[in-house]
Amino acid sequence: MKKFEDSGLLLARVLMTILFITAGWGKLTGYAGTAQYMQSMGVPGFLLPLVILLELGGGLAILFGFLTRFTALFTAGFTLLTAFLFHSNFAEGVNQLMFMKNLSIAGGFLVLGLVGPGAYSIDRLIRQRAMPATAR
Protein backbone atom coordinates (compact mmCIF):
# COMPACT_ATOMS: atom_id res chain seq x y z
CA MET A 1 0.00 0.00 0.00
CA LYS A 2 2.92 2.36 0.63
CA LYS A 3 3.52 2.54 -3.14
CA PHE A 4 0.07 4.14 -3.66
CA GLU A 5 0.38 6.63 -0.79
CA ASP A 6 1.45 9.67 -2.85
CA SER A 7 -1.17 9.02 -5.53
CA GLY A 8 -3.79 8.53 -2.82
CA LEU A 9 -2.85 11.81 -1.15
CA LEU A 10 -3.12 13.61 -4.48
CA LEU A 11 -6.56 12.09 -5.10
CA ALA A 12 -7.62 13.00 -1.55
CA ARG A 13 -6.51 16.61 -2.08
CA VAL A 14 -8.49 16.81 -5.32
CA LEU A 15 -11.63 15.34 -3.77
CA MET A 16 -11.42 17.38 -0.58
CA THR A 17 -11.03 20.69 -2.37
CA ILE A 18 -13.80 20.41 -4.99
CA LEU A 19 -16.41 21.56 -2.47
CA PHE A 20 -14.29 24.45 -1.18
CA ILE A 21 -13.24 25.81 -4.56
CA THR A 22 -16.82 25.59 -5.84
CA ALA A 23 -18.25 27.20 -2.68
CA GLY A 24 -15.65 29.98 -2.72
CA TRP A 25 -16.39 30.76 -6.36
CA GLY A 26 -20.13 30.75 -5.62
CA LYS A 27 -19.65 33.19 -2.78
CA LEU A 28 -17.54 35.43 -5.00
CA THR A 29 -20.13 35.50 -7.78
CA GLY A 30 -23.08 35.73 -5.38
CA TYR A 31 -21.44 38.12 -2.96
CA ALA A 32 -24.45 40.21 -1.88
CA GLY A 33 -26.71 37.22 -1.23
CA THR A 34 -24.02 35.41 0.72
CA ALA A 35 -23.27 38.46 2.86
CA GLN A 36 -26.98 38.83 3.60
CA TYR A 37 -27.25 35.13 4.56
CA MET A 38 -24.22 35.37 6.84
CA GLN A 39 -25.71 38.40 8.59
CA SER A 40 -29.03 36.59 9.04
CA MET A 41 -27.08 33.88 10.87
CA GLY A 42 -25.37 36.42 13.13
CA VAL A 43 -22.04 36.46 11.29
CA PRO A 44 -20.84 39.90 10.17
CA GLY A 45 -20.82 40.30 6.39
CA PHE A 46 -17.43 42.01 6.49
CA LEU A 47 -15.92 38.54 7.12
CA LEU A 48 -17.03 37.33 3.69
CA PRO A 49 -13.76 38.24 1.90
CA LEU A 50 -11.86 36.12 4.43
CA VAL A 51 -14.28 33.23 3.89
CA ILE A 52 -13.81 33.49 0.12
CA LEU A 53 -10.04 33.64 0.56
CA LEU A 54 -10.09 30.53 2.72
CA GLU A 55 -12.49 28.54 0.56
CA LEU A 56 -11.23 29.52 -2.88
CA GLY A 57 -7.62 30.39 -2.09
CA GLY A 58 -7.17 27.70 0.54
CA GLY A 59 -8.88 25.14 -1.66
CA LEU A 60 -6.53 25.92 -4.54
CA ALA A 61 -3.52 25.89 -2.19
CA ILE A 62 -4.40 22.43 -0.90
CA LEU A 63 -5.23 21.20 -4.41
CA PHE A 64 -1.74 22.13 -5.61
CA GLY A 65 -0.08 21.13 -2.34
CA PHE A 66 1.11 24.60 -1.31
CA LEU A 67 1.40 25.36 2.41
CA THR A 68 -0.66 22.21 2.78
CA ARG A 69 -0.26 21.36 6.45
CA PHE A 70 -0.98 24.88 7.69
CA THR A 71 -3.88 25.42 5.29
CA ALA A 72 -5.42 22.02 6.02
CA LEU A 73 -5.33 22.59 9.79
CA PHE A 74 -6.76 26.10 9.40
CA THR A 75 -9.47 24.77 7.08
CA ALA A 76 -10.33 22.01 9.56
CA GLY A 77 -10.93 24.67 12.22
CA PHE A 78 -12.99 26.77 9.80
CA THR A 79 -15.09 23.74 8.87
CA LEU A 80 -15.80 22.94 12.52
CA LEU A 81 -16.72 26.57 13.16
CA THR A 82 -19.14 26.61 10.24
CA ALA A 83 -20.71 23.37 11.49
CA PHE A 84 -21.53 25.01 14.81
CA LEU A 85 -22.55 28.41 13.38
CA PHE A 86 -24.64 27.30 10.41
CA HIS A 87 -25.67 23.67 10.94
CA SER A 88 -26.34 23.18 14.66
CA ASN A 89 -30.11 23.71 14.49
CA PHE A 90 -31.07 20.04 14.21
CA ALA A 91 -34.78 20.93 14.23
CA GLU A 92 -34.30 21.93 10.59
CA GLY A 93 -34.19 18.63 8.72
CA VAL A 94 -30.96 18.65 6.77
CA ASN A 95 -28.82 20.46 9.36
CA GLN A 96 -27.89 17.33 11.30
CA LEU A 97 -26.57 15.72 8.12
CA MET A 98 -24.72 18.92 7.15
CA PHE A 99 -23.24 19.11 10.65
CA MET A 100 -21.92 15.53 10.40
CA LYS A 101 -20.64 16.24 6.85
CA ASN A 102 -18.62 19.14 8.23
CA LEU A 103 -17.22 16.96 11.02
CA SER A 104 -16.12 14.39 8.43
CA ILE A 105 -14.52 17.02 6.21
CA ALA A 106 -12.69 18.50 9.21
CA GLY A 107 -11.40 15.01 10.03
CA GLY A 108 -10.02 14.64 6.51
CA PHE A 109 -8.29 18.01 6.72
CA LEU A 110 -6.80 17.09 10.11
CA VAL A 111 -5.33 13.93 8.60
CA LEU A 112 -3.93 15.91 5.67
CA GLY A 113 -2.48 18.44 8.10
CA LEU A 114 -0.72 15.64 9.96
CA VAL A 115 0.63 13.59 7.05
CA GLY A 116 1.25 16.38 4.53
CA PRO A 117 0.52 16.58 0.82
CA GLY A 118 2.68 13.74 -0.48
CA ALA A 119 5.15 13.76 -3.36
CA TYR A 120 2.95 15.41 -5.97
CA SER A 121 2.92 18.88 -4.45
CA ILE A 122 4.48 22.31 -4.56
CA ASP A 123 5.50 21.82 -0.93
CA ARG A 124 7.66 18.86 -1.96
CA LEU A 125 9.31 20.87 -4.76
CA ILE A 126 10.08 23.70 -2.35
CA ARG A 127 11.55 21.26 0.19
CA GLN A 128 13.73 19.64 -2.48
CA ARG A 129 15.09 22.99 -3.66
CA ALA A 130 15.84 24.05 -0.09
CA MET A 131 17.83 20.88 0.58
CA PRO A 132 21.55 20.90 -0.07
CA ALA A 133 22.50 18.79 -3.10
CA THR A 134 24.36 16.31 -0.89
CA ALA A 135 21.25 15.55 1.18
CA ARG A 136 19.04 14.67 -1.80
XYZ file of C-alpha atoms in Angstrom:
136
model
C 0.000 0.000 0.000
C 2.919 2.362 0.626
C 3.522 2.542 -3.142
C 0.073 4.141 -3.656
C 0.384 6.631 -0.792
C 1.454 9.665 -2.846
C -1.168 9.016 -5.527
C -3.791 8.529 -2.820
C -2.854 11.814 -1.148
C -3.124 13.614 -4.482
C -6.556 12.088 -5.097
C -7.625 13.004 -1.551
C -6.509 16.609 -2.085
C -8.495 16.811 -5.324
C -11.632 15.337 -3.773
C -11.421 17.383 -0.578
C -11.032 20.691 -2.374
C -13.799 20.407 -4.989
C -16.409 21.561 -2.467
C -14.293 24.453 -1.176
C -13.245 25.805 -4.565
C -16.825 25.590 -5.843
C -18.248 27.204 -2.682
C -15.652 29.982 -2.716
C -16.394 30.758 -6.360
C -20.130 30.748 -5.624
C -19.654 33.194 -2.778
C -17.541 35.434 -5.000
C -20.129 35.502 -7.782
C -23.082 35.729 -5.375
C -21.440 38.117 -2.958
C -24.454 40.210 -1.881
C -26.709 37.224 -1.230
C -24.020 35.406 0.716
C -23.268 38.456 2.860
C -26.977 38.826 3.600
C -27.254 35.134 4.565
C -24.216 35.372 6.842
C -25.710 38.397 8.586
C -29.028 36.588 9.039
C -27.083 33.877 10.871
C -25.374 36.424 13.131
C -22.039 36.459 11.286
C -20.841 39.903 10.167
C -20.825 40.297 6.386
C -17.425 42.011 6.487
C -15.922 38.542 7.125
C -17.028 37.329 3.687
C -13.761 38.243 1.901
C -11.865 36.119 4.427
C -14.284 33.235 3.888
C -13.807 33.491 0.120
C -10.042 33.644 0.562
C -10.089 30.531 2.722
C -12.491 28.535 0.563
C -11.233 29.521 -2.881
C -7.617 30.390 -2.093
C -7.171 27.703 0.545
C -8.883 25.142 -1.659
C -6.526 25.921 -4.535
C -3.516 25.888 -2.189
C -4.405 22.426 -0.900
C -5.226 21.201 -4.410
C -1.737 22.129 -5.609
C -0.083 21.130 -2.344
C 1.105 24.598 -1.312
C 1.400 25.358 2.415
C -0.660 22.215 2.779
C -0.258 21.359 6.450
C -0.984 24.876 7.689
C -3.875 25.425 5.290
C -5.418 22.021 6.018
C -5.331 22.590 9.789
C -6.756 26.095 9.405
C -9.465 24.773 7.080
C -10.333 22.013 9.562
C -10.931 24.672 12.222
C -12.988 26.768 9.801
C -15.092 23.740 8.873
C -15.803 22.944 12.519
C -16.717 26.571 13.164
C -19.145 26.608 10.238
C -20.713 23.373 11.494
C -21.530 25.009 14.810
C -22.545 28.409 13.381
C -24.638 27.303 10.414
C -25.672 23.674 10.945
C -26.343 23.176 14.660
C -30.113 23.709 14.487
C -31.074 20.038 14.211
C -34.783 20.933 14.234
C -34.296 21.931 10.593
C -34.185 18.626 8.724
C -30.956 18.646 6.771
C -28.822 20.460 9.360
C -27.893 17.331 11.296
C -26.570 15.724 8.123
C -24.720 18.916 7.150
C -23.240 19.108 10.652
C -21.915 15.535 10.401
C -20.638 16.237 6.853
C -18.616 19.143 8.232
C -17.223 16.956 11.021
C -16.123 14.385 8.434
C -14.524 17.018 6.213
C -12.688 18.496 9.209
C -11.396 15.011 10.028
C -10.020 14.642 6.508
C -8.294 18.014 6.717
C -6.803 17.088 10.112
C -5.325 13.927 8.600
C -3.934 15.909 5.666
C -2.476 18.436 8.103
C -0.716 15.638 9.963
C 0.630 13.589 7.050
C 1.249 16.385 4.534
C 0.515 16.578 0.816
C 2.676 13.739 -0.481
C 5.147 13.755 -3.362
C 2.951 15.411 -5.970
C 2.915 18.876 -4.453
C 4.476 22.315 -4.563
C 5.504 21.816 -0.926
C 7.662 18.861 -1.963
C 9.311 20.874 -4.758
C 10.082 23.705 -2.346
C 11.552 21.261 0.190
C 13.728 19.640 -2.482
C 15.092 22.995 -3.659
C 15.838 24.054 -0.092
C 17.835 20.884 0.580
C 21.549 20.904 -0.072
C 22.498 18.788 -3.104
C 24.357 16.314 -0.885
C 21.253 15.550 1.181
C 19.036 14.667 -1.804
